[in-house]
Coordinates of C-alpha atoms (C1' of nucleotides) in Angstrom, one line a residue:
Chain A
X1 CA -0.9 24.9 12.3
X2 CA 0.6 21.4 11.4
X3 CA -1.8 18.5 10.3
X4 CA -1.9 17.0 13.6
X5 CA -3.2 19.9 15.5
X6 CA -6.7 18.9 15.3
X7 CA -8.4 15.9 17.0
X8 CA -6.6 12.7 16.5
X9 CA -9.0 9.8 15.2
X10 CA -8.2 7.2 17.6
X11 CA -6.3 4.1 17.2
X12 CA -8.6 1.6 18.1
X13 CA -11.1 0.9 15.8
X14 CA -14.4 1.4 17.8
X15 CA -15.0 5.1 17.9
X16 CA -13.2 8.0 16.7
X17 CA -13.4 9.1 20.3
X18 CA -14.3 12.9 19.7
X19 CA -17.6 14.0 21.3
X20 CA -19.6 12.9 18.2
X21 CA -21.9 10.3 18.3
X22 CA -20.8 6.9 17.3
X23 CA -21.3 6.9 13.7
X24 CA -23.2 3.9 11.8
X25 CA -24.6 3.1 15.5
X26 CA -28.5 4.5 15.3
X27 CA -29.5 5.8 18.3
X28 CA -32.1 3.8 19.8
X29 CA -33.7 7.0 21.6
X30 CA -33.0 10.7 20.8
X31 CA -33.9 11.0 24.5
X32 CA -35.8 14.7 25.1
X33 CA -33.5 17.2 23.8
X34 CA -33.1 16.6 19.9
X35 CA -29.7 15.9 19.4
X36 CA -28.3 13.0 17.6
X37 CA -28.6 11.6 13.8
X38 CA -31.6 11.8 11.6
X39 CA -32.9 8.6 10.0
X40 CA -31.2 10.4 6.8
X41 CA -27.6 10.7 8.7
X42 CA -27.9 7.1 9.2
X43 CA -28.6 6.4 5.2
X44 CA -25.9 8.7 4.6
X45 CA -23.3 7.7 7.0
X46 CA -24.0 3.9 5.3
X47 CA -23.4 5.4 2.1
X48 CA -20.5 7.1 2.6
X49 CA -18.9 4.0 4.6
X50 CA -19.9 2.2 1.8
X51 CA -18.2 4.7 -0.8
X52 CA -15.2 4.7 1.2
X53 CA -15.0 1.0 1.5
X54 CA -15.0 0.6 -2.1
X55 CA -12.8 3.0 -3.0
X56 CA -10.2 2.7 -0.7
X57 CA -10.1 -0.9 -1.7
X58 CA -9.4 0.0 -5.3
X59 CA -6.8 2.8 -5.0
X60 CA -6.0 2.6 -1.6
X61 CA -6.2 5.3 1.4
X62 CA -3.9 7.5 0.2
X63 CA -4.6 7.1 -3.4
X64 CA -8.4 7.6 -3.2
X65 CA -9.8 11.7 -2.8
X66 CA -12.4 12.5 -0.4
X67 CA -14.2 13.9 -2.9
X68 CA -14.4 10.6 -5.0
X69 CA -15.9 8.9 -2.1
X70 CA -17.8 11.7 -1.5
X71 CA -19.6 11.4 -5.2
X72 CA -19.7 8.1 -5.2
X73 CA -21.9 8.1 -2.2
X74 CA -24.3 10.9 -4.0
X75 CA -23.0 14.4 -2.1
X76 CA -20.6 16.9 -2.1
X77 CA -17.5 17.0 -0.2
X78 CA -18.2 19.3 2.8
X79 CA -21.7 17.2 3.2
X80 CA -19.3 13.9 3.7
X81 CA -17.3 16.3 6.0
X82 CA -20.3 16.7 7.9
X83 CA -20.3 13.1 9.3
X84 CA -16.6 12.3 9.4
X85 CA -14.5 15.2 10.5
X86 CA -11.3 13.9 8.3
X87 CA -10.2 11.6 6.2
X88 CA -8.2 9.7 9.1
X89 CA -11.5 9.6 11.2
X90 CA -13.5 8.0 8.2
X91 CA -10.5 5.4 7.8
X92 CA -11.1 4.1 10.9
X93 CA -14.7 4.4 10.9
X94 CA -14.6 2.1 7.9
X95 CA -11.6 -0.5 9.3
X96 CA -14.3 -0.7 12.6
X97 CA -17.3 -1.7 10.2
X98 CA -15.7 -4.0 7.9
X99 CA -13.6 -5.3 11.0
X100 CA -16.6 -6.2 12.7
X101 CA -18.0 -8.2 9.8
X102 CA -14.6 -10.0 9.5
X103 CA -14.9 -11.1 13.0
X104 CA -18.2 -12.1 13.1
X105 CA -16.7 -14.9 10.4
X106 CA -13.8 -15.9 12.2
X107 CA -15.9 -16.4 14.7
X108 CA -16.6 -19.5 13.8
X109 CA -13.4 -20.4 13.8
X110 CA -11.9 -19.4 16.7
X111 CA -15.0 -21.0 19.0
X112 CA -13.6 -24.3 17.4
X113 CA -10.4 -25.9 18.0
X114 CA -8.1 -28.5 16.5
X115 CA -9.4 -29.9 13.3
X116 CA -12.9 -29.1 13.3
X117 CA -11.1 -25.5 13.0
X118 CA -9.0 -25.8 10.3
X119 CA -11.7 -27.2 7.7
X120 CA -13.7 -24.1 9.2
X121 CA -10.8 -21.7 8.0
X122 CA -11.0 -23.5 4.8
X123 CA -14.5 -22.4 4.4
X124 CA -13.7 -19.1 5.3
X125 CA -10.9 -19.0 2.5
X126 CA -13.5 -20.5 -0.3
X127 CA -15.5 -17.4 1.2
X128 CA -13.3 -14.7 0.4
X129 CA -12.8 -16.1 -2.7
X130 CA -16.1 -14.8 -3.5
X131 CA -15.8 -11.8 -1.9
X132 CA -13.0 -9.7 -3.5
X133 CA -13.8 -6.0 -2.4
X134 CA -14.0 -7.2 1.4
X135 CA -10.1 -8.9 0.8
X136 CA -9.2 -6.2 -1.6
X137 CA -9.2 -3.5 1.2
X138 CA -7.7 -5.1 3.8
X139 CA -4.7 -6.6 1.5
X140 CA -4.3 -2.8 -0.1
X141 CA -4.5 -1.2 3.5
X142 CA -2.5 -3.8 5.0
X143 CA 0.4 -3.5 2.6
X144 CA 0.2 0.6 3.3
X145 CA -0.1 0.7 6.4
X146 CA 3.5 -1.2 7.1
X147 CA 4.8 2.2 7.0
X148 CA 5.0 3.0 10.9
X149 CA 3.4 6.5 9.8
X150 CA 0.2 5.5 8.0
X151 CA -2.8 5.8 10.3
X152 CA -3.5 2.6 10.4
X153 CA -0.7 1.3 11.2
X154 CA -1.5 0.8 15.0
X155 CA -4.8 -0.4 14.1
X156 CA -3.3 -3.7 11.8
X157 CA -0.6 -3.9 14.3
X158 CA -3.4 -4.7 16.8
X159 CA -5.4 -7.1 14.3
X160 CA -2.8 -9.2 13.0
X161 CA -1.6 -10.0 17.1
X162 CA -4.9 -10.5 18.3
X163 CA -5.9 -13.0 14.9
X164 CA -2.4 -14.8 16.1
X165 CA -3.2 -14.9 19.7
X166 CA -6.9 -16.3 18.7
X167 CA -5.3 -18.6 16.4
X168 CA -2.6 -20.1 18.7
X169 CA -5.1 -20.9 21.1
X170 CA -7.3 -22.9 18.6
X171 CA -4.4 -24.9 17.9
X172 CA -3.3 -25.1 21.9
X173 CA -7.3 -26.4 21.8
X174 CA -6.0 -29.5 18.9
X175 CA -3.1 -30.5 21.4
X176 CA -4.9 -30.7 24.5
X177 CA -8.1 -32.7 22.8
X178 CA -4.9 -35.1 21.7
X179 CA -5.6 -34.2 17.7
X180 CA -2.0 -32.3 16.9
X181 CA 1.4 -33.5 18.2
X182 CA 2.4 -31.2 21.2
X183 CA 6.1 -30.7 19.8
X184 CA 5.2 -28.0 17.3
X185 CA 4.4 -24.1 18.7
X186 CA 1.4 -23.5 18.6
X187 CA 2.4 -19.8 18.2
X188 CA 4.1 -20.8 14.8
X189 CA 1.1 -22.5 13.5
X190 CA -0.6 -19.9 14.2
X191 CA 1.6 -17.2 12.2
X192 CA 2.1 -19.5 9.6
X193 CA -2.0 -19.8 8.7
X194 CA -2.4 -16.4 8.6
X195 CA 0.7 -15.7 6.3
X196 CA -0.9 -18.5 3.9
X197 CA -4.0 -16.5 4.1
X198 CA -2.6 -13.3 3.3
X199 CA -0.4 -14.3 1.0
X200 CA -2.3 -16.0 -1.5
X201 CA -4.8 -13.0 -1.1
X202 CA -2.3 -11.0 -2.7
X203 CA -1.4 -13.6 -5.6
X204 CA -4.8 -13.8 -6.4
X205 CA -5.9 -10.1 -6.5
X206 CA -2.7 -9.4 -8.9
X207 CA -4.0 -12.6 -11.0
X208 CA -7.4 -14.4 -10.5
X209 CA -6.0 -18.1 -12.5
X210 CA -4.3 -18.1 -8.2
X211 CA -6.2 -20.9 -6.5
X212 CA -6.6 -19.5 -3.2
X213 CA -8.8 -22.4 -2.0
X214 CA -6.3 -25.2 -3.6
X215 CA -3.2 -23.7 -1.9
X216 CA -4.9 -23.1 1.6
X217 CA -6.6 -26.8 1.2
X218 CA -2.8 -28.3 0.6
X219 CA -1.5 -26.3 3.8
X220 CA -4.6 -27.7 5.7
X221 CA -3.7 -31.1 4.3
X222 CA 0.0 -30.8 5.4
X223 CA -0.3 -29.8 8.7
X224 CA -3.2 -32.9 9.4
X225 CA -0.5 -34.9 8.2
X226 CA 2.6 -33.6 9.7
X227 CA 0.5 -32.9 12.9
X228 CA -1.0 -36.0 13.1
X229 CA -0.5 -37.3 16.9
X230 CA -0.2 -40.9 15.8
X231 CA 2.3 -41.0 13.0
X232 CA 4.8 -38.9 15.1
X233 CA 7.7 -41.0 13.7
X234 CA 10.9 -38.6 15.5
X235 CA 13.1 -38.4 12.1
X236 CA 15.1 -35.5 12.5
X237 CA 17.4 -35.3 9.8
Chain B
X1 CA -3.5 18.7 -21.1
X2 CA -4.2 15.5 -19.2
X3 CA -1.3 14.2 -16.7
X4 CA -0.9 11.1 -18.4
X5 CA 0.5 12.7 -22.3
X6 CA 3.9 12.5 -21.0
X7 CA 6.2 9.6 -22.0
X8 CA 5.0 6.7 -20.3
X9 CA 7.5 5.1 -17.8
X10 CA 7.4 1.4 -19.5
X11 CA 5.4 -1.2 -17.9
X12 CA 8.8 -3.7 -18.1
X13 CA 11.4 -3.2 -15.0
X14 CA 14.5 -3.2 -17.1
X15 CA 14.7 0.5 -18.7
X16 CA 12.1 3.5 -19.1
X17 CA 12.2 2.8 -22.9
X18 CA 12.7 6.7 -23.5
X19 CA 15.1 8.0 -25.7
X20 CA 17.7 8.5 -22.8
X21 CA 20.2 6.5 -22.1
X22 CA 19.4 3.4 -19.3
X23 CA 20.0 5.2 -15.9
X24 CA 22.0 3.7 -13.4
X25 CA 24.0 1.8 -15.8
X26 CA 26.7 3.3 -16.5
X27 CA 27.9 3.3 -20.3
X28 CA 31.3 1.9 -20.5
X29 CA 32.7 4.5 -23.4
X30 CA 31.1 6.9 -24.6
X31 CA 32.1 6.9 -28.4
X32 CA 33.2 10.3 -29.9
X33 CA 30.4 12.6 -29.2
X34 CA 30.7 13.4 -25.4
X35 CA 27.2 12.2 -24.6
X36 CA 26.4 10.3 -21.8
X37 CA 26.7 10.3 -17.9
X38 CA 29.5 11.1 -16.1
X39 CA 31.6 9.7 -13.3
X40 CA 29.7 12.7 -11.2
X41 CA 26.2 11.5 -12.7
X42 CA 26.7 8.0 -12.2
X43 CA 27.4 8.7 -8.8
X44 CA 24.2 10.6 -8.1
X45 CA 21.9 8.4 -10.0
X46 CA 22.6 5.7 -6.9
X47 CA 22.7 8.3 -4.3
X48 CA 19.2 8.9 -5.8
X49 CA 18.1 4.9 -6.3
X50 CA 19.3 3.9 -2.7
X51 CA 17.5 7.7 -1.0
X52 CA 14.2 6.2 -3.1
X53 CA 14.6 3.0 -1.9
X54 CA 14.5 4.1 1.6
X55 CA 12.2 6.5 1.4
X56 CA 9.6 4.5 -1.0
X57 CA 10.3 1.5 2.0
X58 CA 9.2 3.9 4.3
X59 CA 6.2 5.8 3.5
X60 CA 5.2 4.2 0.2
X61 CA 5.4 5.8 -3.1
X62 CA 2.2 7.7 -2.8
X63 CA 3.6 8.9 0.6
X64 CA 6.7 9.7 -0.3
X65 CA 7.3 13.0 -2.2
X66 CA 9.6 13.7 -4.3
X67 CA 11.8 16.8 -3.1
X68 CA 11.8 14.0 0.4
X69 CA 14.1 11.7 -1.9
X70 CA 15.9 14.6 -3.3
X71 CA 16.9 15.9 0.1
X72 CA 17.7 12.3 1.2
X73 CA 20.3 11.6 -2.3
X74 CA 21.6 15.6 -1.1
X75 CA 20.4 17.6 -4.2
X76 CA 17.3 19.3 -4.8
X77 CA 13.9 17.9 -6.6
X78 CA 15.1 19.1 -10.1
X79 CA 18.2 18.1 -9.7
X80 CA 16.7 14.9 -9.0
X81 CA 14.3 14.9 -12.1
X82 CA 16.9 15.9 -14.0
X83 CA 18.2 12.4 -13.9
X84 CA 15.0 10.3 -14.2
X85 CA 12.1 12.2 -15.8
X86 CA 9.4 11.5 -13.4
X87 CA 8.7 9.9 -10.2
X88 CA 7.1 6.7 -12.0
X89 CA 10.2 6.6 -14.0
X90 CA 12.3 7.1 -10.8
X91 CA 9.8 3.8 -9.1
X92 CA 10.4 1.6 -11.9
X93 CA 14.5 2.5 -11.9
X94 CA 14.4 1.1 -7.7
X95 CA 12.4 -1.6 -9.0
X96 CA 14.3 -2.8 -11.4
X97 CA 17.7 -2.0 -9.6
X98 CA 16.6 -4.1 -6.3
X99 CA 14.9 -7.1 -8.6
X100 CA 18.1 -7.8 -9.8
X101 CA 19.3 -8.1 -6.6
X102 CA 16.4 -10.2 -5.4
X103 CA 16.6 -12.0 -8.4
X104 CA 20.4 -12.9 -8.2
X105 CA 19.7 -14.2 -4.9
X106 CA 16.6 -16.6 -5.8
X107 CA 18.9 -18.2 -8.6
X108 CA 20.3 -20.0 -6.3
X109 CA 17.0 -21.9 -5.2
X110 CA 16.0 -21.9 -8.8
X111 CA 18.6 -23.2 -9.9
X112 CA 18.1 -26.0 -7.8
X113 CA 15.3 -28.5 -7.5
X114 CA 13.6 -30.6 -4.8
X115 CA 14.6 -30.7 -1.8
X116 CA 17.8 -28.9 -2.0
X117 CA 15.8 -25.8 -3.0
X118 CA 13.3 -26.0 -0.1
X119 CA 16.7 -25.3 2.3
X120 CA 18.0 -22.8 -0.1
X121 CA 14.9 -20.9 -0.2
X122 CA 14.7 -21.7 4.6
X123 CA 18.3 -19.6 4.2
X124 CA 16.8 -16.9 1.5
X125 CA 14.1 -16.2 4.7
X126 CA 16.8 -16.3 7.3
X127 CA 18.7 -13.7 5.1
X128 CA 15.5 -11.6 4.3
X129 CA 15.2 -11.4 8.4
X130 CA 18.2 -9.4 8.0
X131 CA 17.6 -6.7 5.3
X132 CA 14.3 -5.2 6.7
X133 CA 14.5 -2.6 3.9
X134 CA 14.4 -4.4 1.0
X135 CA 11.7 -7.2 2.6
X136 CA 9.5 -3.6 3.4
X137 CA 10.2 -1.9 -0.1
X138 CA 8.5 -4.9 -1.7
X139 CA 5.7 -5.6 0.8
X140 CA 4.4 -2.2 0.8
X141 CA 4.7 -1.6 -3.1
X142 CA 3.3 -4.8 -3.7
X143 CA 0.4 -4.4 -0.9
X144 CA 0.2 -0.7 -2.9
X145 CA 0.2 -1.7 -6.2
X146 CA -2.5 -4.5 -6.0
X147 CA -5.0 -1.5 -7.0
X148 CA -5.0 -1.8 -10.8
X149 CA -4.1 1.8 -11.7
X150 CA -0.8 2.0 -9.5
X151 CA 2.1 2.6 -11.6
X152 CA 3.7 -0.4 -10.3
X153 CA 0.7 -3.1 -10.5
X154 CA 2.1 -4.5 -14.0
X155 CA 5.6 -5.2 -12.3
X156 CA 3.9 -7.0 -9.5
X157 CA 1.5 -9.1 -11.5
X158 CA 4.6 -9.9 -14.3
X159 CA 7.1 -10.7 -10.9
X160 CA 4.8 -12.8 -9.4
X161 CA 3.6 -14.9 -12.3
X162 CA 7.3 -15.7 -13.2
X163 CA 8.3 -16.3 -9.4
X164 CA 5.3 -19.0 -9.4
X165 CA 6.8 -20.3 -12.8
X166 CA 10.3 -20.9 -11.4
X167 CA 9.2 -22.0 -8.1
X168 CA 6.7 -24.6 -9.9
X169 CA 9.2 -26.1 -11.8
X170 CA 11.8 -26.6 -9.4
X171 CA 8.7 -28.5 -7.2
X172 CA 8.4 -30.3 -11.0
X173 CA 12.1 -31.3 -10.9
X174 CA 12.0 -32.8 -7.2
X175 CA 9.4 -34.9 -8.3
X176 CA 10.8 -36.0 -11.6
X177 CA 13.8 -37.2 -9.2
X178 CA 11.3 -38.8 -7.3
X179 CA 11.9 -36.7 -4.2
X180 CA 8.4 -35.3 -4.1
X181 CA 4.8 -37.2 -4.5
X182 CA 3.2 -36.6 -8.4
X183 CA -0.6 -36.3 -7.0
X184 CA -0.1 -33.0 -5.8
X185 CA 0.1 -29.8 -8.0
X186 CA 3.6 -28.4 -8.4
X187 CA 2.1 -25.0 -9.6
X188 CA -0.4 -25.6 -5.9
X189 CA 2.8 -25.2 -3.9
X190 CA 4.9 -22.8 -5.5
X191 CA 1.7 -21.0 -5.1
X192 CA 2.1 -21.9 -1.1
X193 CA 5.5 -21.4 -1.1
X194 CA 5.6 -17.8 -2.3
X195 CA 2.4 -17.1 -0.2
X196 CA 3.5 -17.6 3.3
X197 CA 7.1 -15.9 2.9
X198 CA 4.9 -12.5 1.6
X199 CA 2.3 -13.4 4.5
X200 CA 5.4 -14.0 7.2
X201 CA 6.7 -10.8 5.9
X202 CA 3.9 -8.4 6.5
X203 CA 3.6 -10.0 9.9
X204 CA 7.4 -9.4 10.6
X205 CA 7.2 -5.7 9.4
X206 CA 4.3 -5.2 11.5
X207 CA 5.6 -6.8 14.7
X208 CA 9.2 -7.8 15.0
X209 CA 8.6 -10.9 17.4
X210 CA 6.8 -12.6 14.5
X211 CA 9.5 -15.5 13.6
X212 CA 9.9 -15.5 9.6
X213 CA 12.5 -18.7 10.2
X214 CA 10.2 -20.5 12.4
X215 CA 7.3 -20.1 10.2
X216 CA 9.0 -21.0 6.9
X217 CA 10.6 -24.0 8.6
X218 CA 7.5 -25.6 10.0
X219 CA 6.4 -25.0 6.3
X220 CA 9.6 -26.7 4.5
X221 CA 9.0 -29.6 7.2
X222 CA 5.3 -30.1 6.6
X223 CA 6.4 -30.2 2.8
X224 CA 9.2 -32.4 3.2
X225 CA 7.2 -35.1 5.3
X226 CA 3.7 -34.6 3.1
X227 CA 5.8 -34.8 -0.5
X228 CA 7.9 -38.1 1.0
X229 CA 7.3 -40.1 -1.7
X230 CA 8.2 -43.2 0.3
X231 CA 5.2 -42.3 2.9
X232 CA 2.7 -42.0 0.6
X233 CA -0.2 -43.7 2.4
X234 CA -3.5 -43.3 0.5
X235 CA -5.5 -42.2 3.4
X236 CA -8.0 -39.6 1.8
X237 CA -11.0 -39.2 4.5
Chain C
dG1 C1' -46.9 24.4 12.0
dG2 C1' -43.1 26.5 14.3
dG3 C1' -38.6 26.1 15.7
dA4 C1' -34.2 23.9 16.6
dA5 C1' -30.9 21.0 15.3
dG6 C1' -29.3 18.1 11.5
dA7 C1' -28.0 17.6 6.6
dC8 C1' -26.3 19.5 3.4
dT9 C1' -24.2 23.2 -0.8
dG10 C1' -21.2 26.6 -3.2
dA11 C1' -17.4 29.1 -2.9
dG12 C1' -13.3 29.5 -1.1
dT13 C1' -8.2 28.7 1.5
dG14 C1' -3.9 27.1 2.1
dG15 C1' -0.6 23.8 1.5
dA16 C1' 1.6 20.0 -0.7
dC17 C1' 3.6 18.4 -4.6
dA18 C1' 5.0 16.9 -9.6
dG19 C1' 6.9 19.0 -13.1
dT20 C1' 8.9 23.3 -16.1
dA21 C1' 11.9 27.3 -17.5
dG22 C1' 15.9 29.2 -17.8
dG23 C1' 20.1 30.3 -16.0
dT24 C1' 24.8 29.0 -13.6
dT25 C1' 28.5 25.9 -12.4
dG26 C1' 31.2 21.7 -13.0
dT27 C1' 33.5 18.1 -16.0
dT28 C1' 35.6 16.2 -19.8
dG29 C1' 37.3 15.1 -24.3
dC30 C1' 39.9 17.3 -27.6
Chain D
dG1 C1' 42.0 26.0 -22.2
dC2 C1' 37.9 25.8 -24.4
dA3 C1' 33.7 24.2 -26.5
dA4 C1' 30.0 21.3 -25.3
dC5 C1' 27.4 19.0 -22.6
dA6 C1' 26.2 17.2 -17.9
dA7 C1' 24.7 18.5 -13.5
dC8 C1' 22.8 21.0 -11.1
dC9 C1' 20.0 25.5 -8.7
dT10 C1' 16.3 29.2 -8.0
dA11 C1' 11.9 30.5 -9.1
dC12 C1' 7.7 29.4 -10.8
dT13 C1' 3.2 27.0 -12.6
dG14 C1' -0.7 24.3 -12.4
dT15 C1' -3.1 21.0 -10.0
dC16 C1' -4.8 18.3 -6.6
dC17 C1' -6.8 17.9 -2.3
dA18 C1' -8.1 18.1 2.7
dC19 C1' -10.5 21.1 5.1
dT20 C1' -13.3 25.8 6.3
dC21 C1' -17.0 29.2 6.2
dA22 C1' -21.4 31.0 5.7
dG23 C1' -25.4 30.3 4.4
dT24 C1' -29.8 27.3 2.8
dC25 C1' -32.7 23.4 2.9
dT26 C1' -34.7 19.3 5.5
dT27 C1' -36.1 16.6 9.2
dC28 C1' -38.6 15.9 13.2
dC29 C1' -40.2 16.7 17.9
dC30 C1' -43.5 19.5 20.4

DNA sequence: GGGAAGACTGAGTGGACAGTAGGTTGTTGC
DNA sequence: GCAACAACCTACTGTCCACTCAGTCTTCCC
């Protein structure tokens, strides 16, 4: 009778891998025996990820009630129910959706390398500074789901080593093209633009005056310097 | 009848600003009238503050519940409540207790200026790689309490705006020495500063192998080099 | 247009959890 | 040692909330 008796959601962010049909993936042919999701499902099942999106952005996954989400996309609680069989299972359906969207924009950086990359990232920053619900949930989410309990913990886990991994080898990219000085790790680069990402995310959703774009352009504007392959002057204090 | 008529928990770390008596400080006489906390209550409120801590560290405030703390300080859930009133009065008491210890320790960078301050602060990160719980206590409150209706989001926005206000001014004093370069914005990198220790943090409490040192380091050295007055070339491309 | 599966709703259920009431035990100043 | 108050405890309340059940309405393929 504990919590966890029924079907776990699944770490990874694709599926909730029960028998269910993918959810927010239409069906491109019912096939011959009727089963699947309605053109309505599909509506709904947008709605609802939408709903949950939104809300678990502004209080958070623990913080925000099915039954708020389940308003806020126009239905009762049991007719959310109906599409997501928990509250752990919707989670991740909502992670997997915005996730994809994310990627899709660091996309663009990570087929880059070197310095062509990092003016990218600066676009992506100036971006998400117009985008605060997208940055709001995964900043909220992120900071709850340290806690090695949360459900998505594994899934961030996952994220934030694959965004370094992706990251390291766009820098790797700078060194061998000759752009960065090859005495810095690339690894650490790596871990450090993502912490200045994240962290002036959560400056400036505590208090807009935070110039997200300003602080991520003087990082940007650091590391060209300091990484500069020609001014590699050895002064080690 | 609403859950909010009670006595609100005061928005300012330093006391509830009820009518009782400032918990966890323990009165030094108590005058004539035998009021006050004693030796035994004294002793309980920090069983209480350092089970909270813990557990708050752990699981969040949302996620952790009450009679978890209680068990954890060795008493039950009203015996916990009957020293701090409720649970947000309880979050702002840890708060308040571990700030001053955070605090105490960033006086010694603010205190400080220039350059000197940039190494005070590279050994405040080695030591923070050493005290997991109080890094993770603030990194999943503050991740938490980004949404604007969590008890603690007044603390955060209030801690952060004065920890960019120091940090700006000791960036102020390096360059009134003339350690640092004026054309950049001191308020830009205490921004940066403060960013990538949260953004190193999460990282770290999400994967151990992350290097908080490394990452700061690279940081301090980018600043050192890019803020050399002496270097400044005016190559803007 | 009939029927089968999907998309719901209203009315619960059970458990978790913050906070209360009221009584009992421990401590301390006099 | 004895008031008086602090420091608890047991038992309870009310509420919130994820999830279930049993049924009705809707969609859509044939």
């Amino acid at each position: 009778m504990s919590r966890s008796a029924r079907r776990a959601p699944a770490t990874t962010p694709q599926a909730p891998s029960s028998g269910r049909p993918d959810p927010g993936e239409k069906r491109p042919d019912p096939g011959g025996g009727r089963t699947g999701v309605s053109r309505r499902g599909v509506r709904a099942r947008l709605d609802i990820l939408r709903a949950a999106g939104g809300l678990f952005a502004e209080r958070g996954y623990r913080g925000a009630p099915l039954a708020a989400v389940a308003a806020e996309a126009g239905m009762t609680q049991p007719g959310l129910l109906h599409h997501f069989p928990s509250k752990e299972h919707l989670l991740m359906a909502v992670l997997a959706e915005r996730d994809r969207e994310a990627r899709r924009r660091m996309r663009v950086v990570w087929d880059m390398g070197g310095r062509a990359a990092l003016s990218a990232l600066e676009d992506l920053v100036a971006h998400n500074a117009e985008t605060r619900d997208l940055v709001q949930l995964f900043t909220v989410l992120a900071g709850e789901s340290v806690s090695a309990e949360h459900p998505a913990h594994e899934f961030f886990t996952a994220r934030y080593a694959q965004a370094r991994e992706r990251t390291r080898r766009v820098i790797e990219r700078g060194q061998d093209r000759g752009e960065f000085r090859r005495d810095v790790d690339p690894a650490v680069v790596a871990a450090l633009l993502l912490a200045v990402m994240d962290g002036l995310q959560i400056q400036w959703l505590l208090d807009e005056e935070v110039d997200m774009r300003a602080g991520f352009a003087l990082l940007v504007d650091l590391l060209l310097r300091g990484l500069d392959e020609t001014l590699s002057d050895a002064d080690e204090s």
